[in-house]
Short mmCIF file of C-alpha atoms in Angstrom, two decimals:
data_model
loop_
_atom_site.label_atom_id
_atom_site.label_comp_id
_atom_site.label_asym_id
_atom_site.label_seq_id
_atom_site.Cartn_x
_atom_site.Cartn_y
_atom_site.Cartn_z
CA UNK A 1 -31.23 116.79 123.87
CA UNK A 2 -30.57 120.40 125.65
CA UNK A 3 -33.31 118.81 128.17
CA UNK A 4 -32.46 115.52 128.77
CA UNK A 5 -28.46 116.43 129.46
CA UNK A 6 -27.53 117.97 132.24
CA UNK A 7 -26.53 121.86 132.14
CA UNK A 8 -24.69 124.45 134.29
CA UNK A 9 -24.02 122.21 136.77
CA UNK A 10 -28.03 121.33 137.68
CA UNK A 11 -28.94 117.48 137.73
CA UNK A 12 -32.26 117.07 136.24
CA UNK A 13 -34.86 115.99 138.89
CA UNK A 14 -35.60 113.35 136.28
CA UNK A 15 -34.36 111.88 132.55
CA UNK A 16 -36.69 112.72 129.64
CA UNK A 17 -36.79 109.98 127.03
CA UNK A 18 -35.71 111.20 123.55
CA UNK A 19 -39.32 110.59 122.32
CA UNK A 20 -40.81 112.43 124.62
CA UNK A 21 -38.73 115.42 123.78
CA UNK A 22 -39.39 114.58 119.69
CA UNK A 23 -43.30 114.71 120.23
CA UNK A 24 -42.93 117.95 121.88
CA UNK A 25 -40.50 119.00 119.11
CA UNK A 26 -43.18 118.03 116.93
CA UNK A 27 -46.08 120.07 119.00
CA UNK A 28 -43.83 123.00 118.83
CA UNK A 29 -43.12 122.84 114.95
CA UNK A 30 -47.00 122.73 114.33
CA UNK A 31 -47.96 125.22 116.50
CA UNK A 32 -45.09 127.47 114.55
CA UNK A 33 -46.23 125.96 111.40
CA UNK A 34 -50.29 127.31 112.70
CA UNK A 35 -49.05 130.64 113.61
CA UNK A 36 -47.50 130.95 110.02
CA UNK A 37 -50.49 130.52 108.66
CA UNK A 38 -52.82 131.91 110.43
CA UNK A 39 -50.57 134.99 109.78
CA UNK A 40 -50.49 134.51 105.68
CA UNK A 41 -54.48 134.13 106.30
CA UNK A 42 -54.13 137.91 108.32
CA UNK A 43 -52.02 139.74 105.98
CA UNK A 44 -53.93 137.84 102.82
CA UNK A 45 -57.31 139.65 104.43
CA UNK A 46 -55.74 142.70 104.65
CA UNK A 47 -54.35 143.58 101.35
CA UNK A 48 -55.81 142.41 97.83
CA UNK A 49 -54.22 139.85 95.40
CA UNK A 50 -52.42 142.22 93.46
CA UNK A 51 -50.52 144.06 96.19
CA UNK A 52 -47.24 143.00 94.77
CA UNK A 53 -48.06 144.63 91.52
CA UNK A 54 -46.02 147.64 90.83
CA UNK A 55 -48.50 150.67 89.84
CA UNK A 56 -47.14 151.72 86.45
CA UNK A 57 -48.26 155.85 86.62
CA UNK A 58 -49.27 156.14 83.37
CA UNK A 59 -51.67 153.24 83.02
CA UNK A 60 -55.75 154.17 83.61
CA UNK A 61 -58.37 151.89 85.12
CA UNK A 62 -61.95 153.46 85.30
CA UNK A 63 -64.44 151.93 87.99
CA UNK A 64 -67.95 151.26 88.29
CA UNK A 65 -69.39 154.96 89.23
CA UNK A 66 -71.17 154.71 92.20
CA UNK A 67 -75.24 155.33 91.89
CA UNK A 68 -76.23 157.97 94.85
CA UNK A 69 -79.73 158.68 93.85
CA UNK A 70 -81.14 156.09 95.60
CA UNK A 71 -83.22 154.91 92.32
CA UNK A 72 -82.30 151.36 92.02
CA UNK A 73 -83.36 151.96 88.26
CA UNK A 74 -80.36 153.64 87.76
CA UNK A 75 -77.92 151.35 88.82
CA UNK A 76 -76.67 150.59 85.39
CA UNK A 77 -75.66 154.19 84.29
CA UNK A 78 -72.58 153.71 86.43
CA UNK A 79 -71.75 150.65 84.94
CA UNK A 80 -72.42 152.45 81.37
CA UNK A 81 -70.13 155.06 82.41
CA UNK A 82 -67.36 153.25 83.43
CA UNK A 83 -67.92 151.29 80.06
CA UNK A 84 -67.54 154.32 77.84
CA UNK A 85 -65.01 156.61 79.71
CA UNK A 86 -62.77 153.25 79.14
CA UNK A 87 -63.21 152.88 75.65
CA UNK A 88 -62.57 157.03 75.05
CA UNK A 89 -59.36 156.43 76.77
CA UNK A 90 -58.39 153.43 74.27
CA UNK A 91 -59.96 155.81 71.15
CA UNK A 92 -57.14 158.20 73.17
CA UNK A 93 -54.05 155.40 72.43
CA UNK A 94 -54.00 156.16 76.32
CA UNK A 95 -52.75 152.56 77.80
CA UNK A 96 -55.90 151.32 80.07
CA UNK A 97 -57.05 148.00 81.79
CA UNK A 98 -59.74 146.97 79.55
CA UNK A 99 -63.03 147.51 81.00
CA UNK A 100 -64.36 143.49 81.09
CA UNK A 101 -61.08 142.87 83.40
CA UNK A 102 -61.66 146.43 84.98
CA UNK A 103 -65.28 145.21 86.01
CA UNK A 104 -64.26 141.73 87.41
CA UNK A 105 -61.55 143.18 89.24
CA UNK A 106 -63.71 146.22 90.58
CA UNK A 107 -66.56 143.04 91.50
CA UNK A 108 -63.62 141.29 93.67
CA UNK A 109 -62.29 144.43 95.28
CA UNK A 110 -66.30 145.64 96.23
CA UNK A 111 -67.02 141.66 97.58
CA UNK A 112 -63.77 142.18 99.66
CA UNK A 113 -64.46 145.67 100.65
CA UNK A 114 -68.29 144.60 101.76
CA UNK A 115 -66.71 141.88 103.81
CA UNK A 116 -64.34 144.04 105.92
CA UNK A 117 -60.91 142.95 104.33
CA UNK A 118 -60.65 146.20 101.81
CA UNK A 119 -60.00 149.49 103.33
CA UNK A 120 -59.60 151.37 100.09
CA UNK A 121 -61.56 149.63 97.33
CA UNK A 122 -60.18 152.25 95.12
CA UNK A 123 -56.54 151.94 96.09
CA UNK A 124 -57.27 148.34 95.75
CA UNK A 125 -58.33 148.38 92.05
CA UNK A 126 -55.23 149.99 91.48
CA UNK A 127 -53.15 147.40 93.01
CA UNK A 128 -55.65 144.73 91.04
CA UNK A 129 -55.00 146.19 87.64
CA UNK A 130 -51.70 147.20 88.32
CA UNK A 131 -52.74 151.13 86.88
CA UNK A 132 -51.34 154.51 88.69
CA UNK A 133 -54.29 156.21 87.84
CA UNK A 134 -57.70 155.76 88.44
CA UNK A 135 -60.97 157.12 87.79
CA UNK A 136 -64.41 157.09 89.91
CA UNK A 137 -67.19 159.01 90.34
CA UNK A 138 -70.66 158.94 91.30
CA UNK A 139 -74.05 160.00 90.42
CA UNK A 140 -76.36 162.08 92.30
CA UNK A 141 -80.19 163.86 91.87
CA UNK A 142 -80.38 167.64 91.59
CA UNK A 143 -82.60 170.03 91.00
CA UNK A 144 -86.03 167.88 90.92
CA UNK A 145 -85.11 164.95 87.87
CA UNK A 146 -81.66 166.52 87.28
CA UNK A 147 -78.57 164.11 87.20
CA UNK A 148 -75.20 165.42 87.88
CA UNK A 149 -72.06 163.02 88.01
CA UNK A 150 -69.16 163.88 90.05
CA UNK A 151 -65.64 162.78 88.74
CA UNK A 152 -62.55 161.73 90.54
CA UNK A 153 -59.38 160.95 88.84
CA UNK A 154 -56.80 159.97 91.15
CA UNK A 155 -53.42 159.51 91.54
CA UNK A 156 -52.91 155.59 92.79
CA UNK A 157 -49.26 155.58 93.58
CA UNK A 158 -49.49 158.77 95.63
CA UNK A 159 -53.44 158.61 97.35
CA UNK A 160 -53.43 162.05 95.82
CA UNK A 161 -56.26 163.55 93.12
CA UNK A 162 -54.37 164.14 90.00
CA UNK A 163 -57.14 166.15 88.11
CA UNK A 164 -60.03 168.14 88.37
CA UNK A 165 -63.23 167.50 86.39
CA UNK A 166 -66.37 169.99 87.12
CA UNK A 167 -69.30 168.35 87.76
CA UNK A 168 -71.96 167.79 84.85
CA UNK A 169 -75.29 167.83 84.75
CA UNK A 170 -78.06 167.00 82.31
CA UNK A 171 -81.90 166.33 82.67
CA UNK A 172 -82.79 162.52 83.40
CA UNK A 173 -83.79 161.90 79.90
CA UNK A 174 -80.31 163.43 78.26
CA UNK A 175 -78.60 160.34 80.49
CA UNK A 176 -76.97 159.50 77.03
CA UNK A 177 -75.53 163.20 76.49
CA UNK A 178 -74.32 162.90 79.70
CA UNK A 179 -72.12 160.17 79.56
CA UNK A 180 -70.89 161.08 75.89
CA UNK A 181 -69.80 164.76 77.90
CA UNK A 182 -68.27 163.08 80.67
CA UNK A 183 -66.15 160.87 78.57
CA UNK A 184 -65.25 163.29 76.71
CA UNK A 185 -64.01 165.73 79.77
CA UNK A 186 -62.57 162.95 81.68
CA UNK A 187 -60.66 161.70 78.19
CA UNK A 188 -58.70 164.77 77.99
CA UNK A 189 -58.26 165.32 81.57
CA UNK A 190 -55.65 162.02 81.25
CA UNK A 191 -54.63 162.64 77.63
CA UNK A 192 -53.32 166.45 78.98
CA UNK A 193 -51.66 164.83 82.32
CA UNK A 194 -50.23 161.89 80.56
CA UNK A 195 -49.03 164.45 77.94
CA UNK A 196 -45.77 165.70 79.45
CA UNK A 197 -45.28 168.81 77.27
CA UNK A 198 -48.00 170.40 79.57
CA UNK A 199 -46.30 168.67 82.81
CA UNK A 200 -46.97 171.23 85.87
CA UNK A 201 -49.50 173.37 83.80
CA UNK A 202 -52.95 171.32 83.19
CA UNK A 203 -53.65 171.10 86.87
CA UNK A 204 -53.73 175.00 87.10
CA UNK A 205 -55.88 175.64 84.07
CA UNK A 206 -59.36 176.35 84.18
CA UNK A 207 -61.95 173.09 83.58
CA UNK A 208 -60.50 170.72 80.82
CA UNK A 209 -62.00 171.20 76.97
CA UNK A 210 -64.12 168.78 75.31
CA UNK A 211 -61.36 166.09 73.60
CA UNK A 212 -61.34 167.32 70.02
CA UNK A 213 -60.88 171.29 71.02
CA UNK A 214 -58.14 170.00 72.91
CA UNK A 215 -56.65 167.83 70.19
CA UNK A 216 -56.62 170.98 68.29
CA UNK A 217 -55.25 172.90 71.02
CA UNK A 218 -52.22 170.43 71.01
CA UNK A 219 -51.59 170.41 67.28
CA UNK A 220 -51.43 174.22 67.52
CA UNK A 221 -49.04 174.04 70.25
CA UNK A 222 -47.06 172.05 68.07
CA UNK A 223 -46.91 174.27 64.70
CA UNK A 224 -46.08 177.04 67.00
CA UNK A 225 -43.10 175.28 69.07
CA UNK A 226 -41.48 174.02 65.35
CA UNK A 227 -41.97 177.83 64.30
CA UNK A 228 -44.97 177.89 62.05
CA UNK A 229 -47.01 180.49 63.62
CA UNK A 230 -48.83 180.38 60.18
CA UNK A 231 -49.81 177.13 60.81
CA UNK A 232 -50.71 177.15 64.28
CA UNK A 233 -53.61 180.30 64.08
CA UNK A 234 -55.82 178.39 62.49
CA UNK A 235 -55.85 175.39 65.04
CA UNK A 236 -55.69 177.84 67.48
CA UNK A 237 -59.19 179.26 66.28
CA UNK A 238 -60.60 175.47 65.72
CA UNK A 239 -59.58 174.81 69.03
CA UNK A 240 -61.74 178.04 70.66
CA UNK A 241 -64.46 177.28 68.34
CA UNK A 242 -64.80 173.78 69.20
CA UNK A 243 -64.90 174.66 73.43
CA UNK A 244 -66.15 178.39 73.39
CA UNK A 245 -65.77 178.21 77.42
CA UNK A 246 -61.84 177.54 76.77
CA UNK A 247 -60.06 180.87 77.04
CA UNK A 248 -56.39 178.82 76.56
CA UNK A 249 -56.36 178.55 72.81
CA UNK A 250 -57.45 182.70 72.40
CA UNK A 251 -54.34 183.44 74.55
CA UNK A 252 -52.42 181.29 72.15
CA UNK A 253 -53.69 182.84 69.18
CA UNK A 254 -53.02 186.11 70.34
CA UNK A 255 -49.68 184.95 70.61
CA UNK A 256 -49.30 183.66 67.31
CA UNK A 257 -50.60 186.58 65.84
CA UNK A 258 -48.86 189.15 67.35
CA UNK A 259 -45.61 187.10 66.00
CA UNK A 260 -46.78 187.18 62.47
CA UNK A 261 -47.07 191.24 63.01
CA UNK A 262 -51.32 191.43 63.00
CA UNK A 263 -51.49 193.94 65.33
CA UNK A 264 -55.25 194.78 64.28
CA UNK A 265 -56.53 191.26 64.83
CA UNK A 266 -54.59 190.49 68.19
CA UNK A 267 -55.65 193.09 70.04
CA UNK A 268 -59.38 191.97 68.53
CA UNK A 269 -58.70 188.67 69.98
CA UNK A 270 -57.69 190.20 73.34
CA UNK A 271 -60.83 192.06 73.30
CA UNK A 272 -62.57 188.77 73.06
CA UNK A 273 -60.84 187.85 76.20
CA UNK A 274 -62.08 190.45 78.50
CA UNK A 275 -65.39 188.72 78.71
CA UNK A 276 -63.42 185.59 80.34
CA UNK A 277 -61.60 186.81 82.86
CA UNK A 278 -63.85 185.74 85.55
CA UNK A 279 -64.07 182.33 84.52
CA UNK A 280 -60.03 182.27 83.94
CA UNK A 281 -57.85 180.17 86.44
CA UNK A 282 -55.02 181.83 88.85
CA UNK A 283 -52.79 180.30 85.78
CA UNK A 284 -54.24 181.53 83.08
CA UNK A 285 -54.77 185.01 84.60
CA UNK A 286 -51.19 185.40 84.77
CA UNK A 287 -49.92 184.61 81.70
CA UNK A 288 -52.80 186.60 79.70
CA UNK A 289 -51.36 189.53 81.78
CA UNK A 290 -47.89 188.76 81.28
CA UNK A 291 -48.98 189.19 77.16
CA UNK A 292 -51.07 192.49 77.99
CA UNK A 293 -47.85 193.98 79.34
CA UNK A 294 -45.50 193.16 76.84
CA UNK A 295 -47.48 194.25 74.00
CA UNK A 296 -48.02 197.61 75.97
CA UNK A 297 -44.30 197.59 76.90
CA UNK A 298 -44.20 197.32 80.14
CA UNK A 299 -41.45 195.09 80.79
CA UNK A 300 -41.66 194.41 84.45
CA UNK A 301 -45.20 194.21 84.82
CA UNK A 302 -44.45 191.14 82.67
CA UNK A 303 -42.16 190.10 84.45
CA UNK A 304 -44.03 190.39 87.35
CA UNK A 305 -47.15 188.52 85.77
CA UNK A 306 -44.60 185.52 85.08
CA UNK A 307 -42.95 185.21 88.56
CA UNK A 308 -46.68 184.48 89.01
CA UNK A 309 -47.70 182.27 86.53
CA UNK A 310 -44.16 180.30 87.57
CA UNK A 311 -45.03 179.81 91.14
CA UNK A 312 -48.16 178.37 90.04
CA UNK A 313 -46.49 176.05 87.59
CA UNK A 314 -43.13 175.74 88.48
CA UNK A 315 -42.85 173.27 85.74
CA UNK A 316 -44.40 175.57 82.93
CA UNK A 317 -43.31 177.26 79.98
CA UNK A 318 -43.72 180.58 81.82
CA UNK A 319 -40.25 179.42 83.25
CA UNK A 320 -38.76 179.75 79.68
CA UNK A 321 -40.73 183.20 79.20
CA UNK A 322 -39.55 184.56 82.68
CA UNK A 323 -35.49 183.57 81.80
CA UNK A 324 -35.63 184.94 78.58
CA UNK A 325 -37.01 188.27 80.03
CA UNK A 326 -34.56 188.03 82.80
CA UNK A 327 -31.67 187.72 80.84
CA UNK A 328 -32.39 189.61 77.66
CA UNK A 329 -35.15 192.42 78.54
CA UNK A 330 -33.90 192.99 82.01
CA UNK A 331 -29.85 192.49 81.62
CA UNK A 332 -29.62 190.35 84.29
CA UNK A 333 -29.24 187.18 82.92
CA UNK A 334 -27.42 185.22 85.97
CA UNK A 335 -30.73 185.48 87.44
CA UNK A 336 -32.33 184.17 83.86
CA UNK A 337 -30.01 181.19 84.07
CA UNK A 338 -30.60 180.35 87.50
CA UNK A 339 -34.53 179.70 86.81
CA UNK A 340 -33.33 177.95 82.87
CA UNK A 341 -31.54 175.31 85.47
CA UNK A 342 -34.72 174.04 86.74
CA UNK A 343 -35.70 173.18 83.24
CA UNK A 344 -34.69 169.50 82.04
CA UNK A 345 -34.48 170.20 78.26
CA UNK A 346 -35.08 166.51 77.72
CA UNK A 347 -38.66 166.53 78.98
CA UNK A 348 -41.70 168.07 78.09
CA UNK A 349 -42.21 171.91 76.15
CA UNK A 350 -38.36 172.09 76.77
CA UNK A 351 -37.57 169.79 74.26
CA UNK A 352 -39.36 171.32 72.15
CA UNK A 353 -38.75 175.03 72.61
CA UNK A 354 -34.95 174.24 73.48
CA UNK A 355 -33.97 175.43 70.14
CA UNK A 356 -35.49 179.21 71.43
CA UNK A 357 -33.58 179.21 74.29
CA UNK A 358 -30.49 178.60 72.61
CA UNK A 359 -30.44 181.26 70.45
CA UNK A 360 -32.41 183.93 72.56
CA UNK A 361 -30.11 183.72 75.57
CA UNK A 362 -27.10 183.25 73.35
CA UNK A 363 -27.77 186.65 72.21
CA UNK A 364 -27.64 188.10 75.54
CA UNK A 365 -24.04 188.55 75.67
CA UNK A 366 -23.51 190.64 72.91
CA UNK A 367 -26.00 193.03 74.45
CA UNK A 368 -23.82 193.96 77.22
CA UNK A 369 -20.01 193.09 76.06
CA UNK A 370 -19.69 191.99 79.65
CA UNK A 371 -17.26 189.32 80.38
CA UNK A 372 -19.16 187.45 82.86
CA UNK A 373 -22.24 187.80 80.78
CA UNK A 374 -20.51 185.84 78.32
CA UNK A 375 -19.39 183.48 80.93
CA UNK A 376 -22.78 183.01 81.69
CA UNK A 377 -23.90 182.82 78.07
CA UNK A 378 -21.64 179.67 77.82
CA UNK A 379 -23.41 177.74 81.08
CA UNK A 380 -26.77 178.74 79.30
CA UNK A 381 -25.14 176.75 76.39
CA UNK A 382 -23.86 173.94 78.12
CA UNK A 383 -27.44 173.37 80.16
CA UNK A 384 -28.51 172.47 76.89
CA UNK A 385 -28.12 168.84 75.95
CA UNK A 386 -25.55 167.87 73.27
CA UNK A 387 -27.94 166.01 71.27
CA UNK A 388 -30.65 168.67 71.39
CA UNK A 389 -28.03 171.58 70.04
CA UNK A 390 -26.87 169.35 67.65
CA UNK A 391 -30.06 168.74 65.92
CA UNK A 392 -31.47 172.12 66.52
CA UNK A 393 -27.81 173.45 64.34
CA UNK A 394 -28.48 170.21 62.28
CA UNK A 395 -32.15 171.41 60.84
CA UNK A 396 -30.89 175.17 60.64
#
């Protein structure tokens, strides 16, 4: 219509029948129309079919591992592994994609990728199975007829690794010991991460346990955080005798013992530990030292030993350790309630250590009969959720 009437004061050299101007209407809307599509076609090509699926971070898919001996014979041990780390996660109650719908999607994503339309085949899983985490790896020749796999768990949402698995090795006719070991160290990599009471602290530890010294590690951790020291030693030991390369659970007894008064047999256990302090982490360094100088007395070489261990894991339970000492040891408790406010007491160890906070840094006050003490005894208080006081008074 705009061309047929005349506009702006210009005749038109000549009229344009309506039809002519619908057929090029027409050209015009299928050209759009081809554009459209060939665009859907682009962007399809691009990104995989599940890449409006929103990653949920605590669901696992494991992929095929990747064989990089170059023995064609050997193909299958990736699929095998892949196969078994997935069902140790389910044995884990760990939520993961189930590995015959793990496999299919992993076939699609490695078609795509091999075709030039997948970037990330890993990143693509993800998206496939919907899972914030994923695992991969690969398996290599060393050492003559040696096989050593090499783990990756990664954090989907973020690109990021999430965990650290050493690499294992085992002699080409152990393959089956190998992938029983790498299940099992890959199992309670995720079952520590996903486990929020360690938030901040399993990525600065030393190589994860096998799964049952850590499941023995964690019921220990438990007895101790309701109280029962008792209770918790002998876990402790299971846990160190189960993983003998797993310094965590002698620091812990050493703990425990020291607050059921066995002098004698702590200090035996922190002679034990002098034979792994070149195999500790940065982490674990710090807070074994932080114990050393406590039970010595040395107050701020404690203190000093947890400003470390806190700027490794700034989400850790050293944070609780460090306020307490602040505030109680040290009289200078603004500075212990500055750190306890970086502590949600909702999540994680706080929750269940809360109760010790409450009372230790309660106590600080009457230390010191100093009015702003108390005034600061009183934030401590009210940092603390209602509901967590009011069960903590409630079981007391």
């Amino acid at each position: 219509e705009s061309l047929a009437t005349p506009s702006g004061g210009t005749t038109p050299v000549r009229s344009v029948p309506v039809s002519a101007v619908a057929r090029s209407r027409k050209i015009a809307v299928g050209a759009s129309a081809i554009a459209v599509i060939l665009a859907v076609i682009v962007i399809a090509t691009l990104f995989p079919r599940g890449s409006d699926v929103a990653l949920d971070p605590n669901h696992v898919v494991v992929a095929v591992f990747r064989n990089a001996t170059g023995d064609p014979s050997l193909d299958q041990l990736g699929e095998r592994m892949g196969h078994w780390i997935t069902q140790g996660v389910q044995q884990a109650a760990l939520p993961v994609t189930p590995w015959t719908q793990a496999l299919q999607s992993w076939e699609y994503v490695r078609t795509e990728a091999d075709a030039g339309r997948v970037r990330d085949p890993l990143r693509a899983l993800a998206k496939e199975t919907g899972a914030g985490i994923a695992v991969s790896g690969a398996v290599y020749f060393v050492e003559g007829d040696s096989i050593e796999v090499q783990v990756e768990v990664t954090d989907a949402t973020r690109g990021a690794p999430l965990s650290t698995v050493e690499p294992l090795r085992a002699p080409r006719t152990s393959k089956s010991a190998l992938i029983t070991n790498t299940q099992q160290r890959v199992v309670v990599s995720l079952s520590a991460n996903l486990d929020e009471t360690f938030d901040g602290v399993w990525d600065v530890i030393s190589d994860p346990p096998t799964f049952e010294a850590y499941q023995a590690y964690r019921q220990g951790w438990a007895r101790q955080s309701a109280g029962d020291n008792v209770g918790a030693a002998p876990l402790y030991r299971r846990a160190a005798e189960l993983d003998t390369a797993w310094a965590s659970p002698l620091i812990r007894l050493a703990v425990v013992l020291n607050n059921l008064g066995n002098v004698p047999e702590r200090d035996s256990v922190l002679r034990i530990l002098r034979g792994y302090e070149n195999s500790l982490s940065a982490y674990e360094a710090a807070e074994l030292g932080s114990y050393r100088a406590i039970y010595s007395g040395d107050i701020e070489g404690r203190v000093a030993h947890l400003r470390r261990a806190v700027e490794l894991a700034p989400r850790s339970p050293s944070v609780y350790n460090l306020s307490n000492d602040l505030g109680g040891s040290l009289n200078r408790p603004r500075e212990g309630l500055e750190l306890l406010r970086t502590v949600d007491p909702e999540h994680g160890w706080a929750r269940e250590l809360v109760w010790y906070g409450f009372v230790n840094l309660s106590e600080i006050p009457a230390k010191t009969h100093d009015l702003e003490n108390r005034k600061a005894q009183y934030t401590v208080v009210s940092c603390l959720s209602e509901t967590s006081i009011q069960a903590r008074i409630s079981s007391s």
